[in-house]
Amino acid sequence: MKITLVQYDIAWGSPEDNWQRAEAVIANAPLSDIYVLPEMFSTGFATDPADVAERDQRSLQWMKQTAARLNAALCGSVATCDDGSFRNRFYFVQPDGSVDFYDKRHLFTYGGEDKRYTRGDNRVVVCFRGLRILLQVCYDLRFPVFSRNHGDYDAIFYVANWPASRLAAWDTLLHARAIENQCFVAGVNRVGTDAAGCVYSGGTMLIDAYGRTMAQSADNQPDCVTADLDLEKLASFRLKFPVLSDADSFSHDSIF
């Protein structure tokens, strides 16, 4: 299973421009099974979604077309308006056009995201070509109970607009989530400066279940990183060192 993580400078509020930027980075990547884009990849992180949230699903249509062309899954989050509610929605689009999505649960209160967006109620795991993936968005990274592995996934995908000023936390928490859940972790961030003046330096990376960095992007520039996920080795490690079977028991339903 080959995964490519796509990091670029997101143009504020310009989906067409950002589709082109993503395509330019993808064009330089090896052929992969899954391509992962950042949080709000088509607009930049908008705490006031009124002017940028999509009502016509045009970014989703672009994702479907691109996934079909690449014969691969394409995923990333988009600011959407669904039945009058704004959502930070993480789409996972398969090449046959089928779509799964996760609505961000932990809205970023420090930035005011919770004031205008509606949080999600569902924990979402998708399966693609034998890989089981937990979908998560940015601030979710700080809440390990929500992402705890109960043997139902092999990888976590975190898509983000994570500022350079807090990059040490990003790096530490991504590695922690991989170690504690005995899984692969992909963290996909952006670069550049957004409309609010927030600076992003990247830090996009893929980590294995031992907590080792398998691949990492260059800082402060558009880049893509690609790595192969060996599911047989992951299963062997979990069998040999059964951390998950010793975990404290709780129900995910109890946290909602």
PDB file of C-alpha atoms in Angstrom:
ATOM      1  CA  MET A   1       0.000   0.000   0.000  1.00  0.00           C
ATOM      2  CA  LYS A   2       1.655   3.220  -1.179  1.00  0.00           C
ATOM      3  CA  ILE A   3       0.640   6.535   0.399  1.00  0.00           C
ATOM      4  CA  THR A   4       1.528  10.047  -0.808  1.00  0.00           C
ATOM      5  CA  LEU A   5       1.114  13.082   1.460  1.00  0.00           C
ATOM      6  CA  VAL A   6       0.653  16.395  -0.348  1.00  0.00           C
ATOM      7  CA  GLN A   7       1.877  19.649   1.223  1.00  0.00           C
ATOM      8  CA  TYR A   8       1.450  23.054  -0.411  1.00  0.00           C
ATOM      9  CA  ASP A   9       0.730  26.755   0.144  1.00  0.00           C
ATOM     10  CA  ILE A  10      -3.064  27.102   0.127  1.00  0.00           C
ATOM     11  CA  ALA A  11      -4.383  30.179  -1.710  1.00  0.00           C
ATOM     12  CA  TRP A  12      -7.002  31.931   0.391  1.00  0.00           C
ATOM     13  CA  GLY A  13     -10.568  31.285  -0.747  1.00  0.00           C
ATOM     14  CA  SER A  14      -9.667  30.102  -4.257  1.00  0.00           C
ATOM     15  CA  PRO A  15     -10.654  26.469  -4.891  1.00  0.00           C
ATOM     16  CA  GLU A  16      -9.661  26.406  -8.565  1.00  0.00           C
ATOM     17  CA  ASP A  17      -6.199  27.754  -7.765  1.00  0.00           C
ATOM     18  CA  ASN A  18      -5.762  25.213  -4.990  1.00  0.00           C
ATOM     19  CA  TRP A  19      -6.857  22.299  -7.144  1.00  0.00           C
ATOM     20  CA  GLN A  20      -4.130  23.301  -9.598  1.00  0.00           C
ATOM     21  CA  ARG A  21      -1.555  23.619  -6.803  1.00  0.00           C
ATOM     22  CA  ALA A  22      -2.423  20.178  -5.492  1.00  0.00           C
ATOM     23  CA  GLU A  23      -2.274  18.683  -8.979  1.00  0.00           C
ATOM     24  CA  ALA A  24       1.160  20.227  -9.557  1.00  0.00           C
ATOM     25  CA  VAL A  25       2.557  18.581  -6.415  1.00  0.00           C
ATOM     26  CA  ILE A  26       0.864  15.258  -7.177  1.00  0.00           C
ATOM     27  CA  ALA A  27       2.367  15.293 -10.681  1.00  0.00           C
ATOM     28  CA  ASN A  28       5.817  15.020  -9.097  1.00  0.00           C
ATOM     29  CA  ALA A  29       4.853  12.092  -6.859  1.00  0.00           C
ATOM     30  CA  PRO A  30       5.137   8.377  -7.550  1.00  0.00           C
ATOM     31  CA  LEU A  31       1.962   6.537  -8.451  1.00  0.00           C
ATOM     32  CA  SER A  32       0.219   5.739  -5.183  1.00  0.00           C
ATOM     33  CA  ASP A  33      -2.870   4.065  -3.802  1.00  0.00           C
ATOM     34  CA  ILE A  34      -3.887   7.063  -1.663  1.00  0.00           C
ATOM     35  CA  TYR A  35      -3.116  10.786  -1.885  1.00  0.00           C
ATOM     36  CA  VAL A  36      -3.758  12.886   1.237  1.00  0.00           C
ATOM     37  CA  LEU A  37      -4.361  16.660   1.115  1.00  0.00           C
ATOM     38  CA  PRO A  38      -4.347  19.147   4.046  1.00  0.00           C
ATOM     39  CA  GLU A  39      -7.260  20.490   6.083  1.00  0.00           C
ATOM     40  CA  MET A  40      -9.517  22.864   4.111  1.00  0.00           C
ATOM     41  CA  PHE A  41      -7.251  22.247   1.134  1.00  0.00           C
ATOM     42  CA  SER A  42      -9.409  24.269  -1.252  1.00  0.00           C
ATOM     43  CA  THR A  43      -9.724  27.516   0.745  1.00  0.00           C
ATOM     44  CA  GLY A  44      -7.398  27.665   3.726  1.00  0.00           C
ATOM     45  CA  PHE A  45      -8.591  27.421   7.332  1.00  0.00           C
ATOM     46  CA  ALA A  46     -11.605  29.705   7.683  1.00  0.00           C
ATOM     47  CA  THR A  47     -13.154  30.243  11.108  1.00  0.00           C
ATOM     48  CA  ASP A  48     -15.872  32.331   9.426  1.00  0.00           C
ATOM     49  CA  PRO A  49     -17.162  29.988   6.731  1.00  0.00           C
ATOM     50  CA  ALA A  50     -19.977  32.147   5.335  1.00  0.00           C
ATOM     51  CA  ASP A  51     -18.019  33.259   2.268  1.00  0.00           C
ATOM     52  CA  VAL A  52     -15.969  30.114   1.617  1.00  0.00           C
ATOM     53  CA  ALA A  53     -18.015  27.088   2.663  1.00  0.00           C
ATOM     54  CA  GLU A  54     -19.092  25.064  -0.355  1.00  0.00           C
ATOM     55  CA  ARG A  55     -22.769  24.475  -1.020  1.00  0.00           C
ATOM     56  CA  ASP A  56     -22.341  23.019  -4.508  1.00  0.00           C
ATOM     57  CA  GLN A  57     -19.736  20.319  -3.662  1.00  0.00           C
ATOM     58  CA  ARG A  58     -17.428  21.514  -6.427  1.00  0.00           C
ATOM     59  CA  SER A  59     -14.281  20.475  -4.566  1.00  0.00           C
ATOM     60  CA  LEU A  60     -15.821  17.066  -3.999  1.00  0.00           C
ATOM     61  CA  GLN A  61     -16.511  16.791  -7.738  1.00  0.00           C
ATOM     62  CA  TRP A  62     -12.887  17.691  -8.455  1.00  0.00           C
ATOM     63  CA  MET A  63     -11.807  15.019  -5.976  1.00  0.00           C
ATOM     64  CA  LYS A  64     -13.948  12.403  -7.730  1.00  0.00           C
ATOM     65  CA  GLN A  65     -12.535  13.313 -11.130  1.00  0.00           C
ATOM     66  CA  THR A  66      -8.958  13.304  -9.836  1.00  0.00           C
ATOM     67  CA  ALA A  67      -9.354  10.009  -7.979  1.00  0.00           C
ATOM     68  CA  ALA A  68     -10.741   8.362 -11.110  1.00  0.00           C
ATOM     69  CA  ARG A  69      -7.895   9.734 -13.234  1.00  0.00           C
ATOM     70  CA  LEU A  70      -5.249   8.533 -10.774  1.00  0.00           C
ATOM     71  CA  ASN A  71      -7.022   5.222 -10.039  1.00  0.00           C
ATOM     72  CA  ALA A  72      -6.377   6.035  -6.402  1.00  0.00           C
ATOM     73  CA  ALA A  73      -8.169   7.368  -3.350  1.00  0.00           C
ATOM     74  CA  LEU A  74      -7.963  11.098  -2.675  1.00  0.00           C
ATOM     75  CA  CYS A  75      -8.758  12.643   0.693  1.00  0.00           C
ATOM     76  CA  GLY A  76      -8.681  15.956   2.541  1.00  0.00           C
ATOM     77  CA  SER A  77     -11.060  18.305   4.348  1.00  0.00           C
ATOM     78  CA  VAL A  78     -13.342  20.990   2.915  1.00  0.00           C
ATOM     79  CA  ALA A  79     -15.458  23.693   4.535  1.00  0.00           C
ATOM     80  CA  THR A  80     -19.019  22.729   3.599  1.00  0.00           C
ATOM     81  CA  CYS A  81     -22.583  23.867   4.206  1.00  0.00           C
ATOM     82  CA  ASP A  82     -24.927  20.938   4.766  1.00  0.00           C
ATOM     83  CA  ASP A  83     -28.617  21.590   5.498  1.00  0.00           C
ATOM     84  CA  GLY A  84     -27.764  25.025   6.849  1.00  0.00           C
ATOM     85  CA  SER A  85     -24.929  23.806   9.103  1.00  0.00           C
ATOM     86  CA  PHE A  86     -21.270  24.508   8.446  1.00  0.00           C
ATOM     87  CA  ARG A  87     -18.979  21.488   8.699  1.00  0.00           C
ATOM     88  CA  ASN A  88     -15.244  20.917   8.503  1.00  0.00           C
ATOM     89  CA  ARG A  89     -15.700  17.766   6.446  1.00  0.00           C
ATOM     90  CA  PHE A  90     -12.933  15.256   5.740  1.00  0.00           C
ATOM     91  CA  TYR A  91     -13.789  13.502   2.464  1.00  0.00           C
ATOM     92  CA  PHE A  92     -12.320  10.131   1.487  1.00  0.00           C
ATOM     93  CA  VAL A  93     -13.013   9.583  -2.212  1.00  0.00           C
ATOM     94  CA  GLN A  94     -12.351   6.264  -3.941  1.00  0.00           C
ATOM     95  CA  PRO A  95     -11.586   5.947  -7.670  1.00  0.00           C
ATOM     96  CA  ASP A  96     -15.018   4.466  -8.369  1.00  0.00           C
ATOM     97  CA  GLY A  97     -16.592   7.693  -7.077  1.00  0.00           C
ATOM     98  CA  SER A  98     -17.760   6.347  -3.730  1.00  0.00           C
ATOM     99  CA  VAL A  99     -17.391   8.785  -0.830  1.00  0.00           C
ATOM    100  CA  ASP A 100     -16.967   8.451   2.920  1.00  0.00           C
ATOM    101  CA  PHE A 101     -16.672  11.478   5.172  1.00  0.00           C
ATOM    102  CA  TYR A 102     -15.891  12.471   8.734  1.00  0.00           C
ATOM    103  CA  ASP A 103     -17.044  15.771  10.239  1.00  0.00           C
ATOM    104  CA  LYS A 104     -14.441  17.216  12.596  1.00  0.00           C
ATOM    105  CA  ARG A 105     -15.461  16.573  16.202  1.00  0.00           C
ATOM    106  CA  HIS A 106     -12.982  18.709  18.141  1.00  0.00           C
ATOM    107  CA  LEU A 107     -13.539  22.217  16.831  1.00  0.00           C
ATOM    108  CA  PHE A 108     -10.715  24.661  17.529  1.00  0.00           C
ATOM    109  CA  THR A 109     -12.191  26.876  20.261  1.00  0.00           C
ATOM    110  CA  TYR A 110      -8.996  28.966  20.557  1.00  0.00           C
ATOM    111  CA  GLY A 111      -9.566  30.139  16.992  1.00  0.00           C
ATOM    112  CA  GLY A 112     -13.360  30.402  17.236  1.00  0.00           C
ATOM    113  CA  GLU A 113     -14.121  27.465  14.953  1.00  0.00           C
ATOM    114  CA  ASP A 114     -16.723  26.204  17.431  1.00  0.00           C
ATOM    115  CA  LYS A 115     -18.781  29.394  17.115  1.00  0.00           C
ATOM    116  CA  ARG A 116     -19.786  28.829  13.495  1.00  0.00           C
ATOM    117  CA  TYR A 117     -19.215  25.168  12.685  1.00  0.00           C
ATOM    118  CA  THR A 118     -21.213  22.175  13.873  1.00  0.00           C
ATOM    119  CA  ARG A 119     -19.104  19.376  15.303  1.00  0.00           C
ATOM    120  CA  GLY A 120     -19.384  15.827  14.060  1.00  0.00           C
ATOM    121  CA  ASP A 121     -20.959  13.012  16.024  1.00  0.00           C
ATOM    122  CA  ASN A 122     -19.392   9.975  14.377  1.00  0.00           C
ATOM    123  CA  ARG A 123     -16.020   8.279  14.596  1.00  0.00           C
ATOM    124  CA  VAL A 124     -15.236   7.149  11.042  1.00  0.00           C
ATOM    125  CA  VAL A 125     -13.001   4.306   9.857  1.00  0.00           C
ATOM    126  CA  VAL A 126     -12.780   3.611   6.126  1.00  0.00           C
ATOM    127  CA  CYS A 127     -11.310   0.570   4.402  1.00  0.00           C
ATOM    128  CA  PHE A 128      -9.496   0.871   1.088  1.00  0.00           C
ATOM    129  CA  ARG A 129      -7.497  -1.865  -0.627  1.00  0.00           C
ATOM    130  CA  GLY A 130      -7.115  -3.700   2.672  1.00  0.00           C
ATOM    131  CA  LEU A 131      -6.016  -0.678   4.737  1.00  0.00           C
ATOM    132  CA  ARG A 132      -8.316   0.449   7.567  1.00  0.00           C
ATOM    133  CA  ILE A 133      -8.009   4.199   8.208  1.00  0.00           C
ATOM    134  CA  LEU A 134      -9.298   6.401  11.021  1.00  0.00           C
ATOM    135  CA  LEU A 135     -10.081   9.892   9.682  1.00  0.00           C
ATOM    136  CA  GLN A 136      -9.112  12.835  11.914  1.00  0.00           C
ATOM    137  CA  VAL A 137      -8.741  16.605  11.482  1.00  0.00           C
ATOM    138  CA  CYS A 138      -6.107  18.886  13.030  1.00  0.00           C
ATOM    139  CA  TYR A 139      -7.214  19.697  16.624  1.00  0.00           C
ATOM    140  CA  ASP A 140      -8.436  16.088  17.017  1.00  0.00           C
ATOM    141  CA  LEU A 141      -4.749  15.217  17.414  1.00  0.00           C
ATOM    142  CA  ARG A 142      -4.793  16.559  20.988  1.00  0.00           C
ATOM    143  CA  PHE A 143      -7.504  14.138  22.163  1.00  0.00           C
ATOM    144  CA  PRO A 144      -6.208  10.553  22.398  1.00  0.00           C
ATOM    145  CA  VAL A 145      -9.337   9.005  23.943  1.00  0.00           C
ATOM    146  CA  PHE A 146     -11.344   9.749  20.800  1.00  0.00           C
ATOM    147  CA  SER A 147      -8.722   8.124  18.559  1.00  0.00           C
ATOM    148  CA  ARG A 148      -7.970   5.112  20.752  1.00  0.00           C
ATOM    149  CA  ASN A 149      -7.435   1.984  18.683  1.00  0.00           C
ATOM    150  CA  HIS A 150      -9.758  -0.902  19.530  1.00  0.00           C
ATOM    151  CA  GLY A 151      -8.286  -3.102  16.856  1.00  0.00           C
ATOM    152  CA  ASP A 152     -10.466  -1.522  14.187  1.00  0.00           C
ATOM    153  CA  TYR A 153      -7.854   0.393  12.167  1.00  0.00           C
ATOM    154  CA  ASP A 154      -4.286   0.213  10.845  1.00  0.00           C
ATOM    155  CA  ALA A 155      -3.579   3.890  10.201  1.00  0.00           C
ATOM    156  CA  ILE A 156      -4.701   7.353  11.286  1.00  0.00           C
ATOM    157  CA  PHE A 157      -4.788  10.221   8.804  1.00  0.00           C
ATOM    158  CA  TYR A 158      -4.538  13.697  10.374  1.00  0.00           C
ATOM    159  CA  VAL A 159      -5.106  16.563   7.943  1.00  0.00           C
ATOM    160  CA  ALA A 160      -4.276  19.977   9.322  1.00  0.00           C
ATOM    161  CA  ASN A 161      -3.541  23.669   9.159  1.00  0.00           C
ATOM    162  CA  TRP A 162      -1.131  23.526  12.115  1.00  0.00           C
ATOM    163  CA  PRO A 163       0.823  26.756  12.777  1.00  0.00           C
ATOM    164  CA  ALA A 164       4.611  26.819  12.877  1.00  0.00           C
ATOM    165  CA  SER A 165       4.503  28.264  16.406  1.00  0.00           C
ATOM    166  CA  ARG A 166       3.091  24.956  17.713  1.00  0.00           C
ATOM    167  CA  LEU A 167       5.026  22.581  15.479  1.00  0.00           C
ATOM    168  CA  ALA A 168       6.809  20.874  18.397  1.00  0.00           C
ATOM    169  CA  ALA A 169       3.417  19.720  19.696  1.00  0.00           C
ATOM    170  CA  TRP A 170       2.454  18.497  16.221  1.00  0.00           C
ATOM    171  CA  ASP A 171       5.598  16.389  15.950  1.00  0.00           C
ATOM    172  CA  THR A 172       5.346  14.969  19.470  1.00  0.00           C
ATOM    173  CA  LEU A 173       1.647  14.133  19.318  1.00  0.00           C
ATOM    174  CA  LEU A 174       1.830  12.450  15.900  1.00  0.00           C
ATOM    175  CA  HIS A 175       4.550  10.130  17.192  1.00  0.00           C
ATOM    176  CA  ALA A 176       2.616   9.480  20.403  1.00  0.00           C
ATOM    177  CA  ARG A 177      -0.551   8.519  18.501  1.00  0.00           C
ATOM    178  CA  ALA A 178       1.444   6.030  16.403  1.00  0.00           C
ATOM    179  CA  ILE A 179       3.131   4.422  19.414  1.00  0.00           C
ATOM    180  CA  GLU A 180       0.104   4.173  21.702  1.00  0.00           C
ATOM    181  CA  ASN A 181      -2.177   2.838  18.973  1.00  0.00           C
ATOM    182  CA  GLN A 182       0.368   0.565  17.253  1.00  0.00           C
ATOM    183  CA  CYS A 183      -0.490   1.998  13.876  1.00  0.00           C
ATOM    184  CA  PHE A 184       0.792   4.074  10.992  1.00  0.00           C
ATOM    185  CA  VAL A 185       0.137   7.797  11.344  1.00  0.00           C
ATOM    186  CA  ALA A 186       0.052  10.274   8.468  1.00  0.00           C
ATOM    187  CA  GLY A 187       0.112  13.966   9.370  1.00  0.00           C
ATOM    188  CA  VAL A 188      -0.472  16.332   6.442  1.00  0.00           C
ATOM    189  CA  ASN A 189       0.051  20.048   6.991  1.00  0.00           C
ATOM    190  CA  ARG A 190       0.288  23.120   4.776  1.00  0.00           C
ATOM    191  CA  VAL A 191       2.942  25.787   4.237  1.00  0.00           C
ATOM    192  CA  GLY A 192       2.709  29.543   3.678  1.00  0.00           C
ATOM    193  CA  THR A 193       0.742  32.316   5.404  1.00  0.00           C
ATOM    194  CA  ASP A 194      -3.042  32.503   5.595  1.00  0.00           C
ATOM    195  CA  ALA A 195      -5.398  35.496   5.453  1.00  0.00           C
ATOM    196  CA  ALA A 196      -5.152  35.957   9.226  1.00  0.00           C
ATOM    197  CA  GLY A 197      -1.359  36.168   9.082  1.00  0.00           C
ATOM    198  CA  CYS A 198      -0.806  32.716  10.579  1.00  0.00           C
ATOM    199  CA  VAL A 199       2.429  31.098   9.377  1.00  0.00           C
ATOM    200  CA  TYR A 200       2.709  27.412   8.486  1.00  0.00           C
ATOM    201  CA  SER A 201       5.997  25.595   7.911  1.00  0.00           C
ATOM    202  CA  GLY A 202       4.826  22.084   6.988  1.00  0.00           C
ATOM    203  CA  GLY A 203       6.028  19.152   9.024  1.00  0.00           C
ATOM    204  CA  THR A 204       4.102  16.663   6.906  1.00  0.00           C
ATOM    205  CA  MET A 205       5.223  13.136   7.806  1.00  0.00           C
ATOM    206  CA  LEU A 206       4.436   9.445   7.905  1.00  0.00           C
ATOM    207  CA  ILE A 207       5.244   7.456  11.067  1.00  0.00           C
ATOM    208  CA  ASP A 208       5.251   3.716  11.680  1.00  0.00           C
ATOM    209  CA  ALA A 209       3.895   1.780  14.662  1.00  0.00           C
ATOM    210  CA  TYR A 210       7.305   1.840  16.377  1.00  0.00           C
ATOM    211  CA  GLY A 211       7.218   5.641  16.372  1.00  0.00           C
ATOM    212  CA  ARG A 212       9.835   5.935  13.644  1.00  0.00           C
ATOM    213  CA  THR A 213       9.503   8.599  10.975  1.00  0.00           C
ATOM    214  CA  MET A 214       9.256   6.820   7.625  1.00  0.00           C
ATOM    215  CA  ALA A 215       9.139   9.948   5.462  1.00  0.00           C
ATOM    216  CA  GLN A 216       9.018  13.692   6.070  1.00  0.00           C
ATOM    217  CA  SER A 217       8.500  16.704   3.813  1.00  0.00           C
ATOM    218  CA  ALA A 218      10.859  19.590   3.284  1.00  0.00           C
ATOM    219  CA  ASP A 219      10.134  22.654   5.422  1.00  0.00           C
ATOM    220  CA  ASN A 220       8.475  25.821   4.136  1.00  0.00           C
ATOM    221  CA  GLN A 221       7.841  24.679   0.573  1.00  0.00           C
ATOM    222  CA  PRO A 222       5.401  22.622  -1.472  1.00  0.00           C
ATOM    223  CA  ASP A 223       6.437  18.993  -1.295  1.00  0.00           C
ATOM    224  CA  CYS A 224       5.124  15.454  -1.322  1.00  0.00           C
ATOM    225  CA  VAL A 225       6.341  12.405   0.541  1.00  0.00           C
ATOM    226  CA  THR A 226       5.576   8.810  -0.343  1.00  0.00           C
ATOM    227  CA  ALA A 227       6.032   5.587   1.602  1.00  0.00           C
ATOM    228  CA  ASP A 228       4.917   1.976   1.464  1.00  0.00           C
ATOM    229  CA  LEU A 229       2.834   0.629   4.338  1.00  0.00           C
ATOM    230  CA  ASP A 230       3.574  -3.034   5.052  1.00  0.00           C
ATOM    231  CA  LEU A 231       0.450  -4.454   6.684  1.00  0.00           C
ATOM    232  CA  GLU A 232       1.993  -7.885   7.215  1.00  0.00           C
ATOM    233  CA  LYS A 233       4.802  -6.385   9.291  1.00  0.00           C
ATOM    234  CA  LEU A 234       2.278  -4.349  11.260  1.00  0.00           C
ATOM    235  CA  ALA A 235       0.217  -7.459  12.042  1.00  0.00           C
ATOM    236  CA  SER A 236       3.366  -9.343  13.063  1.00  0.00           C
ATOM    237  CA  PHE A 237       4.440  -6.542  15.409  1.00  0.00           C
ATOM    238  CA  ARG A 238       1.023  -6.388  17.043  1.00  0.00           C
ATOM    239  CA  LEU A 239       1.021 -10.165  17.546  1.00  0.00           C
ATOM    240  CA  LYS A 240       4.542 -10.226  18.974  1.00  0.00           C
ATOM    241  CA  PHE A 241       4.069  -7.157  21.208  1.00  0.00           C
ATOM    242  CA  PRO A 242       0.328  -7.049  22.054  1.00  0.00           C
ATOM    243  CA  VAL A 243       0.023  -3.586  23.546  1.00  0.00           C
ATOM    244  CA  LEU A 244      -3.535  -3.076  22.333  1.00  0.00           C
ATOM    245  CA  SER A 245      -4.833  -6.128  24.178  1.00  0.00           C
ATOM    246  CA  ASP A 246      -3.569  -4.633  27.466  1.00  0.00           C
ATOM    247  CA  ALA A 247      -5.271  -1.265  26.969  1.00  0.00           C
ATOM    248  CA  ASP A 248      -7.844   0.035  29.438  1.00  0.00           C
ATOM    249  CA  SER A 249     -11.395  -0.746  28.430  1.00  0.00           C
ATOM    250  CA  PHE A 250     -13.948   1.936  27.619  1.00  0.00           C
ATOM    251  CA  SER A 251     -16.778   2.500  25.186  1.00  0.00           C
ATOM    252  CA  HIS A 252     -16.473   5.113  22.479  1.00  0.00           C
ATOM    253  CA  ASP A 253     -20.182   5.762  22.944  1.00  0.00           C
ATOM    254  CA  SER A 254     -19.484   7.031  26.449  1.00  0.00           C
ATOM    255  CA  ILE A 255     -17.514  10.035  25.200  1.00  0.00           C
ATOM    256  CA  PHE A 256     -20.372  11.489  23.153  1.00  0.00           C
TER     257      PHE A 256
END
